[in-house]
Coordinates of C-alpha atoms in Angstrom, one line a residue:
M233 CA -140.7 -43.9 -115.2
S234 CA -137.4 -42.7 -113.3
I235 CA -135.5 -39.9 -112.9
S236 CA -131.6 -40.3 -113.5
R237 CA -129.3 -39.3 -110.8
R238 CA -127.7 -37.2 -112.3
T239 CA -130.5 -35.1 -112.9
V240 CA -131.5 -35.5 -108.9
L241 CA -128.0 -34.1 -108.1
A242 CA -128.0 -31.5 -110.7
V243 CA -131.5 -30.2 -109.0
A244 CA -130.3 -31.2 -105.7
A245 CA -127.1 -28.5 -106.0
G246 CA -130.1 -25.6 -106.4
A247 CA -130.3 -24.7 -110.0
T248 CA -133.2 -22.4 -111.1
A249 CA -134.7 -21.5 -114.5
G250 CA -133.4 -18.0 -116.4
A251 CA -137.4 -17.0 -116.2
A252 CA -138.5 -15.4 -113.1
T253 CA -138.8 -17.2 -110.1
P254 CA -142.0 -18.3 -107.8
A255 CA -141.4 -16.0 -105.3
Q256 CA -140.8 -13.0 -107.9
A257 CA -144.1 -13.8 -109.7
A258 CA -145.9 -13.8 -106.5
Q259 CA -144.7 -10.5 -105.9
T260 CA -145.8 -9.6 -108.8
S261 CA -149.2 -10.6 -108.4
A262 CA -149.0 -9.4 -105.1
E263 CA -149.2 -6.3 -106.5
R264 CA -152.4 -6.5 -107.9
E265 CA -154.4 -8.4 -105.9
P266 CA -158.0 -6.5 -104.8
D267 CA -157.7 -4.5 -101.7
T268 CA -160.2 -6.2 -100.0
S269 CA -158.2 -9.5 -99.3
A270 CA -155.0 -7.8 -99.3
D271 CA -157.0 -5.8 -96.5
A272 CA -157.8 -8.8 -94.3
L273 CA -154.3 -10.4 -94.9
E274 CA -152.9 -7.9 -93.6
A275 CA -155.3 -7.5 -90.4
A276 CA -155.3 -11.5 -89.7
A277 CA -151.3 -11.3 -90.1
D278 CA -151.2 -8.9 -87.5
Y279 CA -153.8 -10.2 -85.3
A280 CA -151.7 -13.4 -85.4
V281 CA -148.3 -11.8 -84.3
E282 CA -150.2 -9.7 -81.5
K283 CA -151.5 -13.1 -80.2
L284 CA -148.0 -14.8 -80.4
R285 CA -146.2 -12.0 -78.8
A286 CA -148.9 -12.6 -75.5
V287 CA -148.8 -16.2 -75.5
A288 CA -145.6 -17.5 -77.0
P289 CA -143.4 -16.0 -74.1
G290 CA -145.3 -18.4 -71.5
V291 CA -145.1 -21.5 -74.0
S292 CA -142.2 -24.0 -72.7
A293 CA -143.4 -27.3 -74.8
F294 CA -145.0 -28.4 -78.1
P295 CA -148.2 -27.2 -78.4
V296 CA -150.7 -30.3 -79.9
G297 CA -154.3 -28.8 -79.7
T298 CA -156.4 -26.9 -77.6
K299 CA -159.1 -27.7 -74.6
F300 CA -161.6 -25.3 -73.6
E301 CA -159.3 -22.8 -76.2
K302 CA -156.6 -23.3 -73.9
W303 CA -153.0 -25.4 -75.7
V304 CA -152.9 -28.6 -74.8
F305 CA -148.9 -30.2 -75.1
S306 CA -146.6 -32.3 -75.7
K307 CA -143.2 -32.8 -74.6
D308 CA -141.4 -34.2 -77.4
G309 CA -143.3 -32.3 -80.3
D310 CA -145.1 -35.7 -80.5
W311 CA -145.6 -35.5 -84.8
V312 CA -146.3 -31.3 -84.9
G313 CA -143.8 -29.8 -82.9
G314 CA -142.1 -28.0 -85.7
F315 CA -145.1 -25.9 -86.4
W316 CA -144.7 -23.6 -83.1
P317 CA -141.4 -23.1 -83.9
G318 CA -142.4 -22.9 -87.7
T319 CA -145.1 -20.0 -86.3
L320 CA -142.7 -18.2 -84.3
W321 CA -140.5 -17.8 -87.8
M322 CA -143.6 -17.0 -89.9
A323 CA -144.2 -14.0 -86.4
Y324 CA -140.7 -13.0 -86.9
L325 CA -140.8 -12.6 -90.9
R326 CA -143.4 -10.8 -90.1
S327 CA -142.9 -8.4 -87.5
G328 CA -139.0 -8.2 -87.5
D329 CA -139.2 -8.5 -83.5
D330 CA -136.0 -10.8 -82.6
M331 CA -138.0 -12.1 -79.4
F332 CA -139.9 -14.4 -81.9
R333 CA -136.2 -15.2 -83.6
T334 CA -134.9 -16.2 -80.4
L335 CA -138.2 -18.2 -79.6
A336 CA -138.1 -20.3 -82.6
L337 CA -134.8 -21.2 -82.1
D338 CA -134.6 -21.6 -78.7
S339 CA -138.2 -24.4 -79.2
A340 CA -136.7 -25.8 -82.3
R341 CA -133.4 -27.1 -80.0
K342 CA -136.3 -28.9 -77.8
L343 CA -136.9 -31.3 -80.7
A344 CA -132.9 -32.1 -81.0
P345 CA -133.5 -36.1 -79.8
R346 CA -136.2 -36.7 -82.5
R347 CA -133.6 -36.2 -85.1
F348 CA -132.5 -40.3 -84.4
D349 CA -136.2 -41.4 -84.0
T350 CA -137.2 -44.3 -86.6
T351 CA -140.3 -44.9 -85.7
T352 CA -142.3 -41.8 -87.6
H353 CA -142.7 -40.7 -91.1
D354 CA -143.3 -37.2 -89.9
L355 CA -139.9 -36.0 -89.4
G356 CA -140.4 -33.5 -92.2
F357 CA -142.9 -32.3 -90.3
L358 CA -140.9 -32.2 -87.3
F359 CA -137.4 -30.8 -88.9
S360 CA -138.6 -28.9 -92.4
P361 CA -140.4 -25.9 -90.3
S362 CA -137.8 -25.6 -87.6
W363 CA -134.0 -26.5 -88.0
V364 CA -134.2 -26.1 -91.7
T365 CA -136.0 -22.9 -92.2
A366 CA -133.3 -21.8 -88.9
W367 CA -130.7 -23.1 -90.6
R368 CA -131.8 -20.9 -94.0
L369 CA -132.8 -18.0 -91.7
T370 CA -129.4 -18.0 -89.4
G371 CA -126.5 -19.8 -91.8
D372 CA -125.7 -22.0 -88.9
D373 CA -124.5 -25.1 -89.8
T374 CA -125.4 -26.8 -87.1
W375 CA -129.1 -26.6 -87.9
G376 CA -128.5 -28.3 -91.1
A377 CA -126.3 -30.6 -90.3
G378 CA -129.3 -31.9 -87.8
A379 CA -132.1 -31.8 -90.7
V380 CA -129.6 -34.2 -92.7
Q381 CA -129.5 -36.6 -89.6
A382 CA -133.0 -36.6 -89.3
A383 CA -133.5 -37.4 -93.3
D384 CA -130.9 -40.1 -92.3
S385 CA -133.2 -41.7 -90.0
L386 CA -136.2 -40.7 -91.9
I387 CA -135.0 -42.9 -95.3
Q388 CA -134.8 -46.4 -92.9
R389 CA -138.6 -46.1 -93.3
Y390 CA -138.2 -46.8 -97.0
N391 CA -139.6 -50.1 -98.3
P392 CA -137.9 -50.8 -101.3
R393 CA -139.7 -53.9 -102.6
G394 CA -143.0 -51.5 -102.9
R395 CA -141.5 -48.2 -103.5
F396 CA -142.5 -46.6 -100.5
I397 CA -142.4 -44.7 -97.1
R398 CA -144.1 -46.5 -94.5
A399 CA -146.5 -44.7 -92.3
W400 CA -146.0 -45.8 -88.6
G401 CA -145.1 -48.2 -86.3
A402 CA -141.6 -49.1 -85.6
L403 CA -139.2 -50.6 -87.5
N404 CA -139.4 -54.4 -86.4
D405 CA -143.4 -53.7 -85.9
P406 CA -145.2 -55.5 -88.5
Q407 CA -148.1 -53.7 -87.8
N408 CA -148.8 -50.9 -90.1
A409 CA -145.7 -51.9 -92.0
G410 CA -147.3 -51.9 -95.4
R411 CA -149.2 -48.5 -94.8
V412 CA -149.2 -45.6 -96.8
I413 CA -150.7 -42.4 -96.4
M414 CA -151.3 -38.8 -97.8
D415 CA -149.1 -36.8 -95.4
T416 CA -146.5 -38.7 -95.9
L417 CA -145.7 -36.2 -98.8
M418 CA -145.0 -33.2 -97.1
N419 CA -142.3 -35.4 -95.6
L420 CA -140.6 -35.2 -98.8
D421 CA -139.0 -32.6 -98.7
L422 CA -136.9 -32.9 -96.0
L423 CA -135.4 -35.4 -98.2
A424 CA -135.0 -33.1 -100.4
F425 CA -133.0 -30.5 -99.1
A426 CA -130.9 -33.4 -97.4
S427 CA -129.8 -34.4 -101.4
R428 CA -129.0 -30.8 -101.7
R429 CA -127.3 -29.9 -98.9
T430 CA -124.9 -32.8 -99.1
G431 CA -124.8 -33.7 -103.1
D432 CA -125.6 -37.3 -102.2
G433 CA -128.9 -38.5 -104.4
K434 CA -129.9 -41.4 -102.5
Y435 CA -132.5 -39.0 -100.2
L436 CA -134.2 -37.8 -103.3
D437 CA -134.1 -40.9 -104.7
V438 CA -136.3 -42.6 -101.9
A439 CA -138.7 -38.9 -102.0
V440 CA -139.2 -39.5 -106.1
A441 CA -139.5 -43.2 -105.3
H442 CA -142.6 -42.8 -102.7
A443 CA -143.9 -39.8 -104.4
E444 CA -144.5 -41.9 -107.8
T445 CA -146.2 -44.7 -105.8
A446 CA -147.9 -42.6 -104.4
Q447 CA -149.2 -40.8 -107.5
R448 CA -149.4 -44.4 -109.0
Y449 CA -151.9 -45.9 -106.3
F450 CA -153.7 -42.7 -104.9
P451 CA -155.5 -40.6 -106.8
R452 CA -159.3 -41.1 -108.4
P453 CA -160.0 -40.9 -112.3
D454 CA -162.0 -37.4 -110.3
G455 CA -158.9 -36.5 -108.7
S456 CA -160.2 -37.0 -105.4
T457 CA -158.4 -39.7 -102.8
P458 CA -158.2 -41.8 -99.6
H459 CA -156.6 -41.2 -97.2
V460 CA -154.5 -44.9 -96.7
F461 CA -153.5 -47.1 -99.5
D462 CA -152.4 -50.7 -98.3
F463 CA -149.1 -52.6 -99.6
D464 CA -148.1 -56.2 -98.6
P465 CA -144.5 -55.0 -96.8
D466 CA -142.8 -58.6 -98.2
T467 CA -143.6 -58.5 -101.6
G468 CA -144.5 -54.8 -102.2
A469 CA -148.1 -55.4 -104.5
P470 CA -150.9 -53.0 -103.7
I471 CA -153.9 -54.4 -101.8
G472 CA -156.1 -51.2 -101.9
P473 CA -157.3 -47.9 -100.7
N474 CA -158.2 -47.4 -96.8
T475 CA -159.1 -44.7 -94.5
V476 CA -157.8 -43.6 -90.9
Q477 CA -158.8 -39.7 -90.2
G478 CA -161.3 -39.9 -93.5
Y479 CA -165.2 -41.6 -93.8
S480 CA -164.5 -44.0 -95.6
P481 CA -161.9 -45.9 -98.0
S482 CA -164.0 -44.3 -100.8
S483 CA -164.1 -40.7 -99.7
C484 CA -161.8 -38.1 -99.7
W485 CA -160.3 -36.7 -96.5
S486 CA -159.9 -32.8 -97.1
R487 CA -156.9 -32.3 -95.3
G488 CA -155.1 -35.4 -97.2
Q489 CA -156.0 -34.0 -100.4
A490 CA -155.0 -30.6 -99.5
W491 CA -151.3 -32.7 -98.3
G492 CA -151.2 -34.1 -102.0
I493 CA -152.0 -30.5 -103.3
Y494 CA -148.9 -29.1 -101.4
G495 CA -146.9 -31.8 -101.5
F496 CA -147.1 -33.0 -105.3
T497 CA -146.3 -29.6 -106.3
T498 CA -143.1 -29.5 -104.1
M499 CA -141.8 -32.3 -105.6
Y500 CA -142.4 -31.0 -108.8
R501 CA -140.2 -27.9 -108.0
R502 CA -137.6 -30.2 -106.6
T503 CA -137.1 -32.3 -109.2
G504 CA -139.1 -30.4 -112.7
H505 CA -140.8 -33.8 -112.9
R506 CA -143.7 -33.2 -115.2
P507 CA -146.3 -35.6 -113.9
F508 CA -146.0 -34.9 -110.4
L509 CA -147.2 -31.2 -111.9
D510 CA -149.9 -32.5 -113.2
T511 CA -150.9 -34.8 -110.3
A512 CA -150.8 -31.7 -108.1
R513 CA -153.4 -30.2 -111.0
R514 CA -155.8 -33.1 -110.6
L515 CA -155.9 -33.3 -107.2
A516 CA -156.2 -29.1 -107.3
D517 CA -159.2 -29.0 -109.8
Y518 CA -161.1 -31.4 -107.5
A519 CA -160.7 -29.7 -104.0
T520 CA -161.5 -26.8 -105.7
G521 CA -164.3 -28.0 -107.9
V522 CA -165.9 -29.2 -104.3
L523 CA -165.2 -26.4 -102.3
T524 CA -168.3 -24.6 -100.2
P525 CA -169.0 -20.9 -101.0
D526 CA -168.4 -20.5 -97.9
A527 CA -164.5 -21.2 -98.9
V528 CA -163.5 -23.5 -95.7
P529 CA -163.4 -26.4 -96.7
V530 CA -165.5 -29.6 -94.9
W531 CA -163.3 -32.4 -92.6
D532 CA -164.3 -34.6 -95.8
Y533 CA -165.3 -34.1 -99.1
R534 CA -167.4 -37.2 -99.6
A535 CA -168.8 -37.7 -96.3
P536 CA -172.5 -38.1 -96.0
Q537 CA -173.3 -34.7 -94.8
Q538 CA -171.4 -32.8 -96.8
P539 CA -171.0 -30.2 -97.8
H540 CA -172.9 -29.1 -94.5
D541 CA -170.7 -30.7 -92.2
V542 CA -168.2 -29.8 -89.7
K543 CA -165.4 -27.7 -91.3
D544 CA -161.7 -28.2 -90.7
A545 CA -159.6 -24.7 -91.5
S546 CA -156.4 -26.2 -90.9
A547 CA -157.1 -28.4 -94.6
G548 CA -158.0 -24.3 -95.7
A549 CA -154.7 -23.1 -94.9
V550 CA -152.7 -25.9 -96.2
T551 CA -155.1 -25.9 -99.6
A552 CA -154.1 -22.1 -100.0
C553 CA -150.7 -22.9 -99.8
G554 CA -150.3 -25.7 -102.1
L555 CA -152.5 -23.7 -104.9
L556 CA -150.3 -19.9 -104.3
D557 CA -147.4 -22.9 -104.7
L558 CA -149.1 -24.6 -107.7
S559 CA -150.3 -21.4 -109.7
A560 CA -146.8 -20.2 -110.1
A561 CA -145.6 -23.4 -110.5
T562 CA -147.8 -23.5 -113.7
G563 CA -148.4 -20.0 -113.9
S564 CA -152.6 -20.7 -113.6
P565 CA -153.9 -17.5 -111.3
Q566 CA -156.8 -19.4 -111.0
Y567 CA -155.3 -21.6 -108.6
R568 CA -154.7 -17.7 -106.7
R569 CA -157.2 -16.8 -107.1
V570 CA -159.0 -19.6 -105.5
A571 CA -155.9 -19.8 -103.1
L572 CA -157.0 -15.7 -101.7
R573 CA -160.6 -16.9 -101.3
I574 CA -159.5 -19.0 -99.2
L575 CA -157.2 -17.5 -97.6
T576 CA -159.7 -14.2 -96.9
A577 CA -162.4 -16.6 -96.0
L578 CA -160.1 -18.2 -92.8
S579 CA -159.5 -14.9 -91.6
E580 CA -162.5 -13.0 -92.1
T581 CA -164.1 -16.1 -90.1
C582 CA -161.9 -18.3 -88.7
L583 CA -159.8 -16.7 -86.3
T584 CA -160.4 -16.6 -82.9
R585 CA -160.7 -12.8 -82.7
R586 CA -164.0 -13.2 -80.3
S587 CA -162.0 -14.6 -77.5
T588 CA -160.4 -13.2 -74.6
R589 CA -159.5 -16.7 -73.7
A590 CA -157.9 -17.9 -76.8
E591 CA -154.2 -18.8 -77.1
A592 CA -154.1 -19.9 -80.8
I593 CA -155.4 -17.8 -83.7
V594 CA -157.3 -20.0 -85.9
A595 CA -160.5 -21.9 -84.7
R596 CA -162.9 -24.2 -86.6
C597 CA -160.5 -26.9 -86.6
T598 CA -160.5 -31.0 -86.9
R599 CA -158.4 -33.1 -85.9
N600 CA -159.7 -36.4 -86.4
R601 CA -163.6 -36.7 -86.8
P602 CA -164.4 -40.9 -87.2
A603 CA -162.6 -40.7 -83.9
E604 CA -164.5 -37.6 -82.1
D605 CA -161.1 -36.2 -81.5
G606 CA -160.4 -33.0 -81.9
I607 CA -163.3 -31.2 -83.2
E608 CA -164.3 -27.3 -83.5
V609 CA -160.5 -26.7 -81.7
S610 CA -157.6 -25.2 -82.8
L611 CA -154.4 -26.9 -84.1
P612 CA -150.6 -26.1 -84.2
Y613 CA -150.4 -26.8 -88.1
A614 CA -153.4 -24.2 -89.4
D615 CA -151.9 -21.5 -87.4
Y616 CA -148.7 -22.4 -88.8
Y617 CA -149.9 -23.0 -92.8
L618 CA -152.1 -19.7 -92.3
L619 CA -149.2 -17.6 -91.2
E620 CA -147.0 -19.0 -94.2
G621 CA -150.1 -18.5 -96.8
I622 CA -150.5 -15.1 -96.1
L623 CA -147.2 -14.3 -95.7
R624 CA -146.7 -15.9 -99.4
V625 CA -148.7 -13.0 -100.7
L626 CA -147.9 -10.3 -98.8
Q627 CA -143.9 -11.5 -98.4
P628 CA -143.3 -13.6 -100.9
K629 CA -139.5 -13.1 -100.7
D630 CA -139.3 -13.2 -97.0
V631 CA -141.4 -16.8 -97.2
D632 CA -138.7 -17.8 -99.7
R633 CA -135.8 -17.2 -98.0
A634 CA -137.3 -18.9 -95.2
I635 CA -138.4 -22.3 -96.9
D636 CA -137.2 -21.9 -100.6
L637 CA -139.5 -21.7 -103.7
S638 CA -136.8 -22.4 -105.8
T639 CA -137.8 -24.2 -108.8
A640 CA -135.7 -26.6 -110.7
A641 CA -134.1 -25.5 -114.1
A642 CA -135.0 -29.3 -115.4
R643 CA -138.2 -30.2 -117.1
I644 CA -138.2 -33.6 -117.7
N645 CA -140.7 -35.8 -120.2
G646 CA -143.2 -37.8 -118.8

């Protein structure tokens, strides 16, 4: 099914339903949270702010991960550059301290050259938590215009024959030209933003087409997903599942599953297209069904040693954010309950509180297990999504201002 341009533009204009918004619903739910969860999340948020208050003034580049508990940096941001200013924005919302606002803006400015980068699909990761949030919280149109420039770069990676955005490689590089990965779902909201800001539906048209393709080919009957699905770039014909960061093409990389839960829910909120919501629920039901009792995901839900395997706290933080969003979108409290279990577990068992050396907030993360790259380390997106998730619970109206939790008024039957 396709979504009409008229609907795309209506949604992009920001129409909202007359019922309570997700932020309002979350505010009501937050008033009923168990004291134990609320106390753990409050303490974790305050720990995060104090850690950032100590570390952030000395950071002049973009953290990409830790080595011996100290941040390792990238000058251009790699694919994770947006998470450092995004984390600073979350700290600003939590504390009201203008130091974090200043540092967030200074960090985001360093991403300016990446607006024109056509070699990666990760422009949403780079510019949504940094420039789009800066625009929403400051009103300075420089940030909004820059984010649209990044969206212009991203849509150049769209393959109209296969209706997908290629993940990796320069536009003129045939290698990986037909490779689609779960992560890209999280980059689509940058395109939704560009359509909303400009009134031009072309950006969201691409986002919807990619999401529909991912929805068709990634989910298995049980709701699990592979990391990668390959296509013939010349014809657009499907080739089959694959993986880079998961255990195998038939396994289920937990962070990829988390990207899918969050990404499909966001696409539902931006379009009102009910099948996206149904897909998000399928993925969420699988992930919550295989979650271990300690509520911290293993790095791959189908790896041979699971559930007794290496953990990935970053997958937990992303999953929790997606489940909170999904609970608000569906009105289903069970998703919120699991999200609170995960956030509480991360807050109580995965923070760096016991180390005087640690510069990050969250420990027990896994970047790329098959490559033996980044096992039991800290990762910038774990810090960002943990704070986002906690503030979705404790300060939903503030998070709404920063990342826009609104839901489209239009509801399209599949």
